[in-house]
Amino acid sequence: MVGVSEGQDTGWQAPTSRLPVGLPLLSLTLAAMMDDVQAHSGAVYLLAPDEPVLQMAVMAGLPRAFAAPWERVGLAAPIPVAEATRERALVWVRDEEEMARRFPRVAVVLPYPFALAALPVATESTVYGAVFVTWPGGHPPELSRREREHLTAACHRLAVRLERAAREGLPVRPEPDLLAAPLIGSASGTLGSVEATRMVSRLPYGLCSLDMQGRITFANPTVADLLGVPLERLLGTQLWASVPWLNDPVYEDRYRAALFSQQATSFVALRPPGDWLSFRMYPSRTGLSVRISRARAVAELARDAPRSGDGPSRLVTMSQVLSLAGALTQAAGVQDVVQLVADEIAPAVGSQAQVLLGTGAGRLRVLGHRGYPDPHMVEQFDGLPLDSSTPGAQALTSGVPAFFESREHLERLYPARPATPDGFVSWAFLPLIASGRPVGTCVLAYAEPHAFPADERAVLTSLGGLIALALERALLYDAKHQLAHGLQEALLPHSLPPLPGIDTAARYLPGTRGMDIGGDFYDVVPMGGEAAAVIGDVQGHNVTAAGLMGQIRTAVRAYTAVGQSPQEVMASTNRLLIDLGSDLFASCLYLRLDPERGRAVMARAGHPPPLLRRPDGRVRVLDLAGGPLLGIDDSAAYPTTEVALAPGSVLALYTDGLIETPGVDIEDALADLGRRLTAAGDMPLDELADTLVGPGAAAEERDDDVALLLLRARGRGREDA
C-alpha cells in the first residue's frame, strides 16, 4: 500500500503513486491487468534495495506457495521475470514445452499446461521491477496485439506511479495477496441455502469444495462415508493431510495441476484394503469442486491384473525430480552421467533403454548407452553428420524435443534413418541445452507403446535440462582429467634408465580428488660408474605445482650433469626456486650412489626420511642431516650424510602421501611401512613396489598423491641379474 500499513515491512523503499493513502496500488493494478487480458494468475516483483534481487510484492489468483521458490529472484537467474527485467522487454512463454526448454527450473516445479507473459515495470530512466501473468493451457500460441498493448500500458502506468511516489517520499508497504474468499465454516452458508445443502447431501456420490489453499470448505455426508473420515475432521483441512492414504505428492500434484492449468483433472486412489475411488477436480478462479465416487471398473481391473509388475508412475513427482537433480550433481565424468541416467532417470520415467549423444567435429558421438541387447545397433549412429536426417541430430541442432509414440510414427518422419530392429517401439529425444548451447541429446527408448501427454513431455524436457548441466560439467571434468594425466605423464620419467650395480623400481599414484595431478616426482640419473637419485614433493595439487615440479626435476638433472656435489645440487635448486618467484615450497631428497664402494651420500630438504633394509632383513629409518624446504631461504645449507649400502640392501624413498593417513599417527604409519618392507624385502623390486603402495592403491579416496622409488644394491654375483 502507499503510505502507512500494518504488517512486516518488506524493506523496499521505492516508488508508488498519487493514489489515496492506504489504497493497495500494486494489488489493484495487478487485478485490473489480469482482468483486461483474462489472465487467471499473476504477481508483481519489485527490485530490492542495494542488491540485484527481485522480491515478490503481491500475488493474485493462486496461493503464494505455488511460487515459493521464486519469492526472491536474482537478476541473473534463468527465470522469466528476471529476464524481462534484465532485457527491459516482454518475455512470452506459450506453453509448458517452451517453458521446459527455456526455463527448466520453472518447469520442474510447475510441469502444467499454461502460458506466461513477463514484463518489466520501468520508465525511461529507472527499472522498478517486473510483472508476470499466466493463462490456462488453452491460450493461443501467440499474444494478441490487444493483450500485448494492455499489458505494456499497464506496466508503464505502474512504473510512472512508482516514480511519482518515490519523488514524494511515499514508501511501498506490504499488500495482501488476492485470493478466494476466506474459509466459511457452515455448509448452508457455503451453498447459499438450506435446501441446496439437503439436495447435495442426497447425491449418491461425494461432493466437496476446496479453497485456493486446498482446504475443504464443504463436504456432503457421502464424502465422509467414502473417505472413512468424519466430516468434522475434514472441514478446514487439506485432503492429503486429513486422509492418511491420500498423503502422497502425486495427489497434491493433481490439485496443483487443476488450479494452475484451470483444466479439470482426475485421478484414482486405493482406499485400503481394496476399494478404488475416483476423484474428479473442477477448477475455477475461486477454488475447486471435487466429485468422489467408487471406481468399480478400476477395482475390477486391479483385481484381475498380476501383482508383480507394478511399474513406476509415468509422471515424475517433484520429490523424484529433486532426488534426480541431487544424484546428477554427484556425477564426475561422462560415464557417471550415463550410468546415473540409467539407474535413476530411466526407471522413474518408465524407459527401458537410453543413449547419450554428444557432438565433436560436426558429427554425432555416442557417449554411452544402456539397455540395448545389441550395442552395434547404437554404435552405427556414431560419426553421423549433424545435418543428417535423424531425430538425434535434429534434436541436438534445433534444441526442440521430439516424441514418437510408435515405430510407424518415427519411420514416417525419418524414412532415411538407419534401421534399428532393437525391439523398442516408442522414443523420446531430449535436447541437452546448457549455458545456452547444445551439448548433446538424451534418447529414452520404451519397449511398449508409450503416449507422451503434455505434462510428461514438460517433465521430460525439464529433466533434459538437468542432464545437460551434468553432462556439460562431466565433459569439462573429463577434458581436465585427460589434460592432467597427459601433463603428469610428460613430467615424470616414462621408464628408469639402467644404473651400474643398482636395481630400480618406481610407482606413482595420483590423488583421487581434484584433477588427479600433483607435485610429487622422482628421477634417476646415470653418471658413469656412479648414479644419482632424487625424490621430491612440490606443495599443491594443481597444474602450477606440476609445472614447478617439472622445472625442479630438470634443474636437478642439469646440476647433476655439471658435476655438482649433493649439497651443491640442493643449494642451487633452492636458489632457482626462489628466483622463480613462486609462492610454493618443495621437499626433496637427493642421493649420490657409489655401488662400487658400497655407499650413498644423501642431502635432505624437509623430506620424509628414507628407509634402509639391510641384507639380513632388518629395517631402520635413516636419520639424515638436512636443511629447510626448498624455496624458503636463499642462504640455506644442506649438509650431507653418508650411508653404507651393502649388496642386497634396499633403499625406500617415498613422499608423505604414502604414510600420511587421516586419523593415523605418522610414527605408527612409518613403523607399519617398515614392517612390510622387512617381510617383503626379498621380493623382486617391482613386486615389492606393488606391495608397499598396495594399501594406498586400494583406497577409495586419497587426499595426496604418492611417489615411491626403490633402489637395491646388487652383489658381485648378481651384476647380470
GROMACS .gro file of N, CA and C in nm, residues 62-63 66 180 207-218 240 254-260 262-265 280-291:
model
  120
   62LEU      N    1  -0.356  -1.732  -0.729
   62LEU     CA    2  -0.306  -1.861  -0.684
   62LEU      C    3  -0.241  -1.844  -0.548
   63PRO      N    4  -0.232  -1.952  -0.470
   63PRO     CA    5  -0.160  -1.941  -0.343
   63PRO      C    6  -0.014  -1.905  -0.366
   66PHE      N    7   0.262  -2.166  -0.444
   66PHE     CA    8   0.294  -2.216  -0.577
   66PHE      C    9   0.423  -2.152  -0.629
  180ALA      N   10  -0.909  -1.629  -0.304
  180ALA     CA   11  -1.053  -1.650  -0.291
  180ALA      C   12  -1.101  -1.601  -0.157
  207LEU      N   13  -1.934  -3.502  -0.285
  207LEU     CA   14  -1.912  -3.370  -0.343
  207LEU      C   15  -1.852  -3.281  -0.235
  208CYS      N   16  -1.738  -3.220  -0.266
  208CYS     CA   17  -1.678  -3.128  -0.171
  208CYS      C   18  -1.617  -3.011  -0.245
  209SER      N   19  -1.591  -2.906  -0.169
  209SER     CA   20  -1.537  -2.784  -0.226
  209SER      C   21  -1.404  -2.753  -0.158
  210LEU      N   22  -1.303  -2.719  -0.238
  210LEU     CA   23  -1.172  -2.681  -0.185
  210LEU      C   24  -1.147  -2.534  -0.215
  211ASP      N   25  -1.087  -2.463  -0.118
  211ASP     CA   26  -1.049  -2.325  -0.146
  211ASP      C   27  -0.915  -2.322  -0.218
  212MET      N   28  -0.860  -2.203  -0.239
  212MET     CA   29  -0.737  -2.190  -0.315
  212MET      C   30  -0.619  -2.259  -0.246
  213GLN      N   31  -0.627  -2.274  -0.115
  213GLN     CA   32  -0.520  -2.339  -0.041
  213GLN      C   33  -0.538  -2.490  -0.034
  214GLY      N   34  -0.643  -2.542  -0.097
  214GLY     CA   35  -0.668  -2.685  -0.095
  214GLY      C   36  -0.745  -2.733   0.026
  215ARG      N   37  -0.798  -2.639   0.107
  215ARG     CA   38  -0.871  -2.678   0.228
  215ARG      C   39  -1.018  -2.705   0.194
  216ILE      N   40  -1.077  -2.801   0.265
  216ILE     CA   41  -1.217  -2.840   0.241
  216ILE      C   42  -1.307  -2.739   0.310
  217THR      N   43  -1.389  -2.668   0.229
  217THR     CA   44  -1.484  -2.571   0.286
  217THR      C   45  -1.626  -2.628   0.295
  218PHE      N   46  -1.653  -2.734   0.220
  218PHE     CA   47  -1.782  -2.802   0.227
  218PHE      C   48  -1.763  -2.946   0.184
  240TRP      N   49  -0.510  -3.431   0.144
  240TRP     CA   50  -0.391  -3.514   0.160
  240TRP      C   51  -0.333  -3.507   0.301
  254ARG      N   52  -0.197  -3.327  -0.847
  254ARG     CA   53  -0.318  -3.315  -0.931
  254ARG      C   54  -0.398  -3.191  -0.893
  255TYR      N   55  -0.405  -3.159  -0.765
  255TYR     CA   56  -0.473  -3.036  -0.720
  255TYR      C   57  -0.402  -2.914  -0.777
  256ARG      N   58  -0.269  -2.913  -0.770
  256ARG     CA   59  -0.194  -2.800  -0.824
  256ARG      C   60  -0.214  -2.790  -0.975
  257ALA      N   61  -0.213  -2.905  -1.043
  257ALA     CA   62  -0.231  -2.905  -1.188
  257ALA      C   63  -0.366  -2.845  -1.227
  258ALA      N   64  -0.471  -2.884  -1.155
  258ALA     CA   65  -0.604  -2.831  -1.185
  258ALA      C   66  -0.611  -2.681  -1.162
  259LEU      N   67  -0.558  -2.636  -1.050
  259LEU     CA   68  -0.568  -2.495  -1.015
  259LEU      C   69  -0.483  -2.409  -1.108
  260PHE      N   70  -0.364  -2.459  -1.143
  260PHE     CA   71  -0.274  -2.378  -1.225
  260PHE      C   72  -0.317  -2.378  -1.371
  262GLN      N   73  -0.622  -2.455  -1.480
  262GLN     CA   74  -0.766  -2.427  -1.492
  262GLN      C   75  -0.834  -2.527  -1.583
  263GLN      N   76  -0.785  -2.650  -1.580
  263GLN     CA   77  -0.845  -2.759  -1.654
  263GLN      C   78  -0.883  -2.871  -1.557
  264ALA      N   79  -0.995  -2.937  -1.585
  264ALA     CA   80  -1.038  -3.047  -1.499
  264ALA      C   81  -0.933  -3.158  -1.501
  265THR      N   82  -0.903  -3.210  -1.383
  265THR     CA   83  -0.808  -3.321  -1.373
  265THR      C   84  -0.871  -3.431  -1.288
  280ARG      N   85  -1.249  -3.640  -0.931
  280ARG     CA   86  -1.253  -3.550  -1.045
  280ARG      C   87  -1.258  -3.407  -0.994
  281MET      N   88  -1.158  -3.324  -1.034
  281MET     CA   89  -1.147  -3.187  -0.983
  281MET      C   90  -1.186  -3.088  -1.093
  282TYR      N   91  -1.278  -2.995  -1.057
  282TYR     CA   92  -1.324  -2.892  -1.149
  282TYR      C   93  -1.279  -2.756  -1.094
  283PRO      N   94  -1.179  -2.694  -1.158
  283PRO     CA   95  -1.124  -2.571  -1.101
  283PRO      C   96  -1.200  -2.446  -1.147
  284SER      N   97  -1.189  -2.342  -1.069
  284SER     CA   98  -1.233  -2.208  -1.107
  284SER      C   99  -1.135  -2.109  -1.045
  285ARG      N  100  -1.161  -1.981  -1.059
  285ARG     CA  101  -1.069  -1.882  -1.004
  285ARG      C  102  -1.088  -1.862  -0.854
  286THR      N  103  -1.184  -1.931  -0.797
  286THR     CA  104  -1.204  -1.918  -0.652
  286THR      C  105  -1.177  -2.048  -0.577
  287GLY      N  106  -1.148  -2.155  -0.648
  287GLY     CA  107  -1.123  -2.282  -0.580
  287GLY      C  108  -1.154  -2.399  -0.671
  288LEU      N  109  -1.186  -2.514  -0.610
  288LEU     CA  110  -1.215  -2.634  -0.686
  288LEU      C  111  -1.336  -2.706  -0.628
  289SER      N  112  -1.413  -2.767  -0.718
  289SER     CA  113  -1.516  -2.862  -0.678
  289SER      C  114  -1.464  -3.002  -0.708
  290VAL      N  115  -1.485  -3.093  -0.614
  290VAL     CA  116  -1.432  -3.228  -0.629
  290VAL      C  117  -1.546  -3.328  -0.621
  291ARG      N  118  -1.554  -3.415  -0.721
  291ARG     CA  119  -1.654  -3.522  -0.723
  291ARG      C  120  -1.582  -3.653  -0.692
   0.00000   0.00000   0.00000
